[in-house]
PDB file of C-alpha atoms in Angstrom:
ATOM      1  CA  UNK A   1     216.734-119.717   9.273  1.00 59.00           C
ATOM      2  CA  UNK A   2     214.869-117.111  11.454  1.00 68.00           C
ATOM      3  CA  UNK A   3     216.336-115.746  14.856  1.00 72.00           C
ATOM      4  CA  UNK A   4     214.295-116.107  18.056  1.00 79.00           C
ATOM      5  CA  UNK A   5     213.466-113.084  19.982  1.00 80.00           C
ATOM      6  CA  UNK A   6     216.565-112.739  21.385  1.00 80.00           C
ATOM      7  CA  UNK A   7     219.009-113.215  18.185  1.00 75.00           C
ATOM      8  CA  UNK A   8     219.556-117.220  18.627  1.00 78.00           C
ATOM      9  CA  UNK A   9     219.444-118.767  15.277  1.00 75.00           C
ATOM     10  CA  UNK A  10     218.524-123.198  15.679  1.00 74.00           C
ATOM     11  CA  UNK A  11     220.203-125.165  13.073  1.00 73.00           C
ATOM     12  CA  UNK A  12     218.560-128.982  14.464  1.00 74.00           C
ATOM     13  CA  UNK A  13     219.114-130.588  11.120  1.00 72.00           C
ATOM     14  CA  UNK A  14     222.258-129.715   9.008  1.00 68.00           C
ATOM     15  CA  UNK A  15     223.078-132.613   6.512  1.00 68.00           C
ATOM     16  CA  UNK A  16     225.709-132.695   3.923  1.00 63.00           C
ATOM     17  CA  UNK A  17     224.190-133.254   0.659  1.00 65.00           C
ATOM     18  CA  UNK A  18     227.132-135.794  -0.381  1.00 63.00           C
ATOM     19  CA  UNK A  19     229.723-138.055   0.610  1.00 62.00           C
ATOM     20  CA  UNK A  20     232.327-137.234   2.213  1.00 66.00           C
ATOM     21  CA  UNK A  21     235.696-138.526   3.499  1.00 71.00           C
ATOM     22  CA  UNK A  22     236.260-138.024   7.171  1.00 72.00           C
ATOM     23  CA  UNK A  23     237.923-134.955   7.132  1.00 75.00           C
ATOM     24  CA  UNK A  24     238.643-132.027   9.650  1.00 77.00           C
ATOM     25  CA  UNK A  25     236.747-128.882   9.369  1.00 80.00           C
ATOM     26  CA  UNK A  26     235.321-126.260  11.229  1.00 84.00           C
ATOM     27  CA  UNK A  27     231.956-124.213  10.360  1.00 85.00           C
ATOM     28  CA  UNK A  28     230.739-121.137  10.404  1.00 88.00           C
ATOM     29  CA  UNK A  29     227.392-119.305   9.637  1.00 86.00           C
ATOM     30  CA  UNK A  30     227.120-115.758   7.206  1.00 88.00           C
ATOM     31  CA  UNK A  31     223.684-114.146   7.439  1.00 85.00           C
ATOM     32  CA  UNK A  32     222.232-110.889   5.721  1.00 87.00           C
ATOM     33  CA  UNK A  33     220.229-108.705   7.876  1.00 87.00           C
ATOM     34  CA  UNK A  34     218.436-105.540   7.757  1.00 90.00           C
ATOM     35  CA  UNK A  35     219.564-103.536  10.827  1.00 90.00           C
ATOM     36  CA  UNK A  36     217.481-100.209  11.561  1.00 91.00           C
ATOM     37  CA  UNK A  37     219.105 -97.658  13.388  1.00 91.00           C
ATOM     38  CA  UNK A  38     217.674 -94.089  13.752  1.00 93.00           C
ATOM     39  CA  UNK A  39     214.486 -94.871  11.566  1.00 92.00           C
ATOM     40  CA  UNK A  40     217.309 -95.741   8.849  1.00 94.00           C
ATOM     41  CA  UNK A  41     217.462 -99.111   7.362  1.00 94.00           C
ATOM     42  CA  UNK A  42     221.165-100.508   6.784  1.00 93.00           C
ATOM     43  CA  UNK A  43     221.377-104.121   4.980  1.00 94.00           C
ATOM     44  CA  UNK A  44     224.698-105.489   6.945  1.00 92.00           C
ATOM     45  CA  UNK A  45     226.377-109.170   6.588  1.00 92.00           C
ATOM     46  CA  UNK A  46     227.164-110.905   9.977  1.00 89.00           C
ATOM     47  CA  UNK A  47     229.721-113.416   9.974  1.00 92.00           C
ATOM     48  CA  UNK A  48     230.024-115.639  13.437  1.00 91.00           C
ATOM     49  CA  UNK A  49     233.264-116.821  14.233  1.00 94.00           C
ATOM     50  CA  UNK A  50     234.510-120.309  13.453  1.00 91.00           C
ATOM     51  CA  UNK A  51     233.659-123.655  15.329  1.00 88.00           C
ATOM     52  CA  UNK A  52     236.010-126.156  17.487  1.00 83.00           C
ATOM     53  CA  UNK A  53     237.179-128.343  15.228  1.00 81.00           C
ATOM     54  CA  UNK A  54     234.465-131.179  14.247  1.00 80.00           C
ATOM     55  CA  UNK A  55     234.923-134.131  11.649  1.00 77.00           C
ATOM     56  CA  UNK A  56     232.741-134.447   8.717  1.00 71.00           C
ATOM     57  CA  UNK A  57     231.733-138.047   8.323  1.00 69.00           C
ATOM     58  CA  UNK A  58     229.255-139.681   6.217  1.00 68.00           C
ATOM     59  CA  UNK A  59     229.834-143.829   6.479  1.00 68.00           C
ATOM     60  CA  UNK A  60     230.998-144.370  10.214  1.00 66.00           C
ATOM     61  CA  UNK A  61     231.373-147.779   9.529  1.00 70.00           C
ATOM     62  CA  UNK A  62     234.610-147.233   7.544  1.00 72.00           C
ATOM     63  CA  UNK A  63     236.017-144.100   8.085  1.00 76.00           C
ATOM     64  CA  UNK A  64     235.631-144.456  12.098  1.00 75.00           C
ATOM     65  CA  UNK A  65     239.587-145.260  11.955  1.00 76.00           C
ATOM     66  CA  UNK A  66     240.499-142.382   9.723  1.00 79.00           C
ATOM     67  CA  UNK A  67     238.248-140.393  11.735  1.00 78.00           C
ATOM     68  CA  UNK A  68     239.521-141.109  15.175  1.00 78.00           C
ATOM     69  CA  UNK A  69     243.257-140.909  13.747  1.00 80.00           C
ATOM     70  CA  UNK A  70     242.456-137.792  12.616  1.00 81.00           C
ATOM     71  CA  UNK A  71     241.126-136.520  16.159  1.00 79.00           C
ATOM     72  CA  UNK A  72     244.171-137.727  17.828  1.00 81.00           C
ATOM     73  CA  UNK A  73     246.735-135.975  16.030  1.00 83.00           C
ATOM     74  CA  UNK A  74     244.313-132.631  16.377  1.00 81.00           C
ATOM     75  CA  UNK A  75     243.144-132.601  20.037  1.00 80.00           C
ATOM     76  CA  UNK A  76     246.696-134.572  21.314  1.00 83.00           C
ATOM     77  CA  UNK A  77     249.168-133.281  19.139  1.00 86.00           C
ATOM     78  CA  UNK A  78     248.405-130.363  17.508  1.00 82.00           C
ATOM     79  CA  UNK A  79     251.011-128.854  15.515  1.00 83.00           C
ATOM     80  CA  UNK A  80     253.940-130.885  17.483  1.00 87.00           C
ATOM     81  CA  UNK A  81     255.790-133.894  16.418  1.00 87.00           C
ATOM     82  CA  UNK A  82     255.545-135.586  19.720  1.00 89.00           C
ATOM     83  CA  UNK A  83     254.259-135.148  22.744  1.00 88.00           C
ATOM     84  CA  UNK A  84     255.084-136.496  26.460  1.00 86.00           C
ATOM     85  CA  UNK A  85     253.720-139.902  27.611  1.00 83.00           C
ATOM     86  CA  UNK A  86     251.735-138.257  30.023  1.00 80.00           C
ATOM     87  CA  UNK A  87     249.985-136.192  27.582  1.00 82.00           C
ATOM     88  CA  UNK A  88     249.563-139.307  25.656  1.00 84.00           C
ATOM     89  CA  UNK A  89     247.692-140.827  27.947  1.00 82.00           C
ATOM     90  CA  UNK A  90     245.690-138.466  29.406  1.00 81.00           C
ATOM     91  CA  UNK A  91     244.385-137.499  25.667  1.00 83.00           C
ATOM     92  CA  UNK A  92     243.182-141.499  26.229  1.00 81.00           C
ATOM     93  CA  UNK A  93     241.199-140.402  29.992  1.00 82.00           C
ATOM     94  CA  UNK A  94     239.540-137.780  28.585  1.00 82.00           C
ATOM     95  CA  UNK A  95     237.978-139.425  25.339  1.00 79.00           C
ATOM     96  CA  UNK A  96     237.168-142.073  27.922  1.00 81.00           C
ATOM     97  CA  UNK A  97     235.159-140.737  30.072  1.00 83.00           C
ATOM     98  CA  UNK A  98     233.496-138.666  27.864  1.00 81.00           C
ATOM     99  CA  UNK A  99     232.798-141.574  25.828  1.00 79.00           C
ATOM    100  CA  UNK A 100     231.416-143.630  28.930  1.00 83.00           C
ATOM    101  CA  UNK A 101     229.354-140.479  30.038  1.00 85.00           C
ATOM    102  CA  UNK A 102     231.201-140.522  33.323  1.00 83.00           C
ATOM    103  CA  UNK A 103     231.475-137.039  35.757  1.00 82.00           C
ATOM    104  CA  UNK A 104     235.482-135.926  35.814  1.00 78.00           C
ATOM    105  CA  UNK A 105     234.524-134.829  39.374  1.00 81.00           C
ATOM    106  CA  UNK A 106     232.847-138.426  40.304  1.00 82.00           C
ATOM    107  CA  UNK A 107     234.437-141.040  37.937  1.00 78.00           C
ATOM    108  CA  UNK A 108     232.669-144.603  38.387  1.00 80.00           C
ATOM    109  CA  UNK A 109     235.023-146.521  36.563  1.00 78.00           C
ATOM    110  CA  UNK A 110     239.122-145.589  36.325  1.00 74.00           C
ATOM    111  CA  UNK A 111     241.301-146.653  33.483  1.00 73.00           C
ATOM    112  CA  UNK A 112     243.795-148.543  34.814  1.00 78.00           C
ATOM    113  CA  UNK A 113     247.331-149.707  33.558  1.00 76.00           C
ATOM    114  CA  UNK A 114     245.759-153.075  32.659  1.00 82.00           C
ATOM    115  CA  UNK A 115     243.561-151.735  30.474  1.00 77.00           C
ATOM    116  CA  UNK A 116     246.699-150.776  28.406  1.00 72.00           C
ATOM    117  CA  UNK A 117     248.382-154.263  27.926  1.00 74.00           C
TER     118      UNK A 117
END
């Protein structure tokens, strides 16, 4: 991958070359570069620093359960057992609303306790 002229690197079309289950990961890029510095050209390694979390997922027909499982216990829970109702159901407003493209400052359409029975 080249850089642009002011160091960006474009990666439009990454693709996992086999199946996967839906799993967790985060990603990272290592590139080798030839720096010059004083006329004097150093060969250096540049390592950025890991992604947000992201699941890997190759048949979203079936794994779309083990995938969203898998996001719940990352972005709501973390590393704790439990977590407060509240917190619960917030974790639920956010994914909403992201997932019906709605504005957090200008929400169209509210969850509401009905949608929860």
């Amino acid at each position: 991958q080249s850089f642009s002229d002011i160091g960006y690197a474009q990666f439009s079309d990454l693709k996992f070359s086999s199946g996967t289950f839906p799993n967790l990961v985060k990603m990272k890029f290592r590139a080798q570069v030839d720096v010059i510095v004083d006329g004097v050209t150093m060969n250096k390694s540049l390592e950025s620093n890991p992604s947000k979390p992201f699941i890997s997922m190759t048949n979203t027909g079936s794994q779309w359960k083990d995938a969203a499982g898998m996001w719940l216990k990352e972005d709501a829970f973390k590393d704790e057992p439990e977590i407060t109702m509240t917190c619960f159901w917030n974790y639920f407003q956010k994914h909403y609303l992201i997932a019906t493209k709605q504005d957090v400052v200008n929400i169209k359409r509210p969850l509401f306790l009905t949608d929860f029975e």
